[in-house]
């Protein structure tokens, strides 16, 4: 039989290797909670997007967003969307924020190396989700598109409390999604559940296209106090995203995907693994598998 519980119980149990898929909102939810090693975290914090000053973000491909302008006009939110494929070329793909296909620049070498190494060390877990999903998502994951779309989100200024979060459900490119808290702390909040703290260095892998959620942010008055999170999704085009709406997405498929995510043998790469790929990226392309 299946294990079905309230979302509150689900988030209370986050971090357990025995996490079970749940039925809530629009689909079953699966999640695995991890922690990035301190040495890898320190290395990733030296990515050029993470060390950039606010004045240089737009030139690096970021947009200044006004999601909170009506309720919290002094909150600062920048986001940059890139791809993490080994090629140095840009690609035309779904822009996670705008919802249409646009030229997407390749991310900085450190982010590319991190994402590529995550794909390699979690190959079997990713293929497990691909098998459970089948269809187009399965094809994309099997061809190396998992964690290949990345959004770097930088928040600062006034706090966003729980009663003023921006509730949303992710698009289908988040059927497999990895969120990394690179700098500072925040809290993931589900519409029907409790908040779950995402402290610096924490990672969760899940399917946030299956439930309504938002993020609570503490105040970060100075730029040095800014909060940085990296969201890694499935790289796809707008046309592929549209095709997904024509595929069957019933409860059985939703449950299979959630189960595969919750049961996956996910892990974070070591510093030596990431650095080996990083060297290849700097030479013009990530080394062969």
C-alpha positions in Angstrom: 0.0 0.0 0.0 1.0 3.6 -0.4 2.1 5.9 2.4 0.0 9.1 2.5 0.3 11.7 5.2 -0.2 15.4 5.9 2.3 17.9 4.5 3.0 18.9 8.1 4.2 15.4 8.9 6.2 15.4 5.6 8.2 18.5 6.5 8.6 17.4 10.0 10.3 14.3 8.6 12.6 16.1 6.1 16.1 14.8 6.2 15.1 11.2 6.9 16.3 8.7 4.3 12.9 7.1 4.8 11.0 10.1 3.5 7.7 8.9 1.9 5.8 10.4 -1.1 2.7 12.3 0.0 -0.5 13.4 -1.7 -1.1 17.1 -1.3 -2.4 19.9 -3.5 -1.9 18.9 -7.1 0.4 15.9 -6.9 2.5 13.6 -4.8 5.6 15.2 -3.2 8.9 13.6 -2.8 11.9 15.2 -1.2 15.5 14.4 -0.1 17.4 16.7 2.2 21.2 16.9 2.0 24.1 19.0 3.2 26.9 20.3 1.0 30.3 19.8 2.5 31.9 22.9 4.0 34.9 22.8 1.6 32.6 22.5 -1.4 30.4 25.3 -0.1 33.4 27.6 0.4 34.6 26.8 -3.1 31.1 27.5 -4.6 30.9 30.8 -2.7 33.8 32.0 -4.8 31.7 31.7 -8.0 31.8 35.1 -9.7 28.0 35.6 -9.3 28.3 35.0 -5.5 31.2 37.5 -5.0 29.7 40.2 -7.4 28.7 43.6 -6.1 25.2 44.7 -6.8 26.2 47.2 -9.4 27.7 44.6 -11.6 24.9 42.0 -11.6 23.0 43.3 -14.6 26.1 43.2 -16.8 26.5 39.5 -15.7 23.0 38.7 -17.0 20.9 39.3 -13.9 17.5 41.1 -13.8 16.3 43.3 -10.9 12.9 41.9 -10.0 9.9 43.6 -8.3 8.0 40.6 -7.0 7.6 42.2 -3.6 7.3 45.8 -4.7 3.7 46.2 -3.5 4.2 44.8 0.0 7.9 45.1 0.7 9.4 47.8 -1.6 12.7 47.8 0.2 13.3 44.1 -0.5 16.0 43.5 -3.1 15.8 40.6 -5.5 18.1 39.8 -8.4 18.0 36.6 -10.5 20.3 35.3 -13.2 19.3 32.3 -15.4 21.9 30.3 -17.2 22.6 26.7 -18.4 25.2 24.3 -17.0 25.9 22.1 -20.1 29.6 21.4 -20.6 29.6 23.2 -23.9 30.8 26.8 -23.7 28.0 27.9 -26.1 24.8 29.6 -25.3 21.6 27.6 -25.9 18.0 28.5 -26.7 15.9 27.2 -23.9 13.0 28.0 -21.6 13.7 31.0 -19.4 12.5 29.9 -16.0 11.3 33.4 -15.2 9.8 34.6 -18.5 8.3 31.3 -19.6 9.4 31.5 -23.2 12.4 30.2 -25.2 15.3 32.7 -25.2 19.1 32.5 -25.7 20.5 31.3 -22.3 24.1 32.0 -21.5 26.4 29.3 -20.0 27.0 29.7 -16.3 30.3 30.5 -14.7 32.8 27.6 -14.7 32.3 26.8 -11.0 28.5 26.4 -11.3 28.9 24.4 -14.5 31.5 22.1 -12.8 29.3 21.7 -9.7 26.1 20.9 -11.7 28.0 18.5 -14.0 29.6 16.7 -11.1 26.2 16.4 -9.4 24.8 14.8 -12.6 27.6 12.3 -12.6 27.6 11.2 -9.0 23.8 11.0 -9.0 23.4 9.3 -12.4 21.6 6.3 -11.1 19.2 8.4 -9.0 18.5 10.7 -11.9 17.8 7.7 -14.2 15.5 6.3 -11.5 13.4 9.5 -11.8 13.6 9.3 -15.6 12.2 5.8 -15.6 9.5 6.7 -13.1 8.4 9.7 -15.2 8.8 8.2 -18.7 7.7 10.4 -21.6 9.5 13.6 -22.5 10.8 14.3 -18.9 12.3 10.8 -18.9 14.0 11.5 -22.3 15.4 14.8 -21.1 16.7 13.4 -17.9 18.3 10.5 -19.7 20.1 12.8 -22.1 21.8 14.9 -19.4 19.4 17.7 -19.1 18.9 17.3 -15.3 20.2 20.2 -13.2 21.2 21.9 -16.5 19.0 25.0 -16.1 20.2 27.1 -13.2 18.8 30.2 -11.6 21.0 32.2 -9.2 18.8 34.1 -6.8 20.1 37.0 -4.6 17.9 38.6 -1.9 18.6 41.4 0.5 17.0 44.4 2.1 13.8 44.1 4.2 12.6 40.7 5.4 9.8 38.8 3.7 7.8 37.2 6.6 5.7 34.2 6.3 2.4 36.1 5.8 3.9 38.0 2.7 5.6 35.2 0.8 5.0 34.9 -3.0 3.0 31.7 -3.3 3.6 29.7 -6.5 3.8 26.3 -8.1 6.9 25.6 -10.2 6.6 24.7 -13.9 7.3 21.3 -15.3 11.0 21.9 -15.5 11.0 21.5 -11.7 9.8 17.9 -12.0 13.3 17.2 -10.7 14.7 20.2 -8.8 17.7 20.8 -6.6 17.9 23.9 -4.4 21.2 24.9 -2.8 21.5 27.5 -0.1 24.9 29.0 -0.9 24.9 32.0 1.4 22.6 32.9 4.3 19.4 31.3 5.6 15.8 31.2 4.4 12.8 29.1 5.0 10.8 27.0 2.5 7.0 27.2 3.3 4.4 24.9 1.8 0.8 26.1 1.5 -0.6 23.3 3.6 2.4 22.6 5.8 5.0 24.0 8.1 8.1 25.9 7.2 11.4 24.1 6.7 14.6 26.0 7.4 17.1 26.1 4.5 20.3 27.1 6.3 23.6 27.9 4.6 24.9 24.8 3.0 21.6 22.9 3.0 20.3 21.2 -0.2 17.0 19.7 -1.1 16.1 17.7 -4.1 12.4 17.5 -4.9 9.5 18.2 -7.3 8.1 21.6 -6.4 5.9 21.5 -9.5 3.6 19.4 -7.3 2.7 21.8 -4.5 2.2 25.5 -3.7 5.0 27.0 -1.8 6.9 30.2 -1.0 10.1 31.3 0.7 10.5 33.4 3.8 13.6 35.6 4.0 15.1 37.4 7.0 16.3 41.0 6.8 19.7 41.5 5.1 20.4 45.2 5.5 23.9 45.2 4.0 25.1 43.6 0.8 27.5 41.4 2.8 24.4 40.0 4.5 22.7 39.1 1.2 21.1 35.6 0.8 22.1 33.5 -2.2 20.3 30.4 -3.4 20.9 28.3 -6.6 18.0 26.6 -8.2 18.8 23.7 -10.6 16.1 22.4 -12.9 15.6 20.4 -16.1 16.8 22.3 -19.2 14.1 22.3 -21.8 12.6 24.6 -24.5 9.3 26.3 -24.3 8.1 23.9 -27.0 9.1 20.9 -24.9 7.4 22.5 -21.9 4.2 22.8 -24.0 4.3 19.2 -25.0 4.5 18.1 -21.4 1.0 19.5 -20.9 -0.3 17.0 -23.6 1.2 14.0 -21.7 -0.7 12.1 -19.1 0.2 13.3 -15.6 -2.1 11.2 -13.5 -1.8 10.3 -9.9 0.1 7.0 -10.6 2.8 8.9 -12.5 3.0 11.6 -9.9 3.4 9.1 -7.2 6.1 7.2 -9.1 8.1 10.3 -9.6 7.8 11.3 -5.9 8.7 7.8 -4.8 11.8 7.8 -7.0 13.0 11.2 -5.7 12.4 10.2 -2.0 14.1 6.8 -2.5 17.0 8.0 -4.6 20.5 7.5 -3.3 21.4 11.2 -3.7 24.7 12.6 -2.5 26.7 15.8 -2.9 30.1 15.6 -4.7 33.4 15.9 -2.8 35.7 18.9 -3.4 38.2 16.7 -5.3 35.4 15.5 -7.6 34.2 19.0 -8.4 37.7 20.4 -8.9 38.6 17.6 -11.4 35.6 18.6 -13.6 36.4 22.4 -13.0 39.9 22.0 -14.5 38.4 20.5 -17.6 35.8 23.3 -17.8 38.5 26.0 -17.8 40.3 24.3 -20.6 37.3 24.6 -22.9 34.9 21.9 -21.9 34.2 19.4 -19.2 36.3 16.2 -19.5 34.6 13.1 -20.9 32.7 10.9 -18.5 
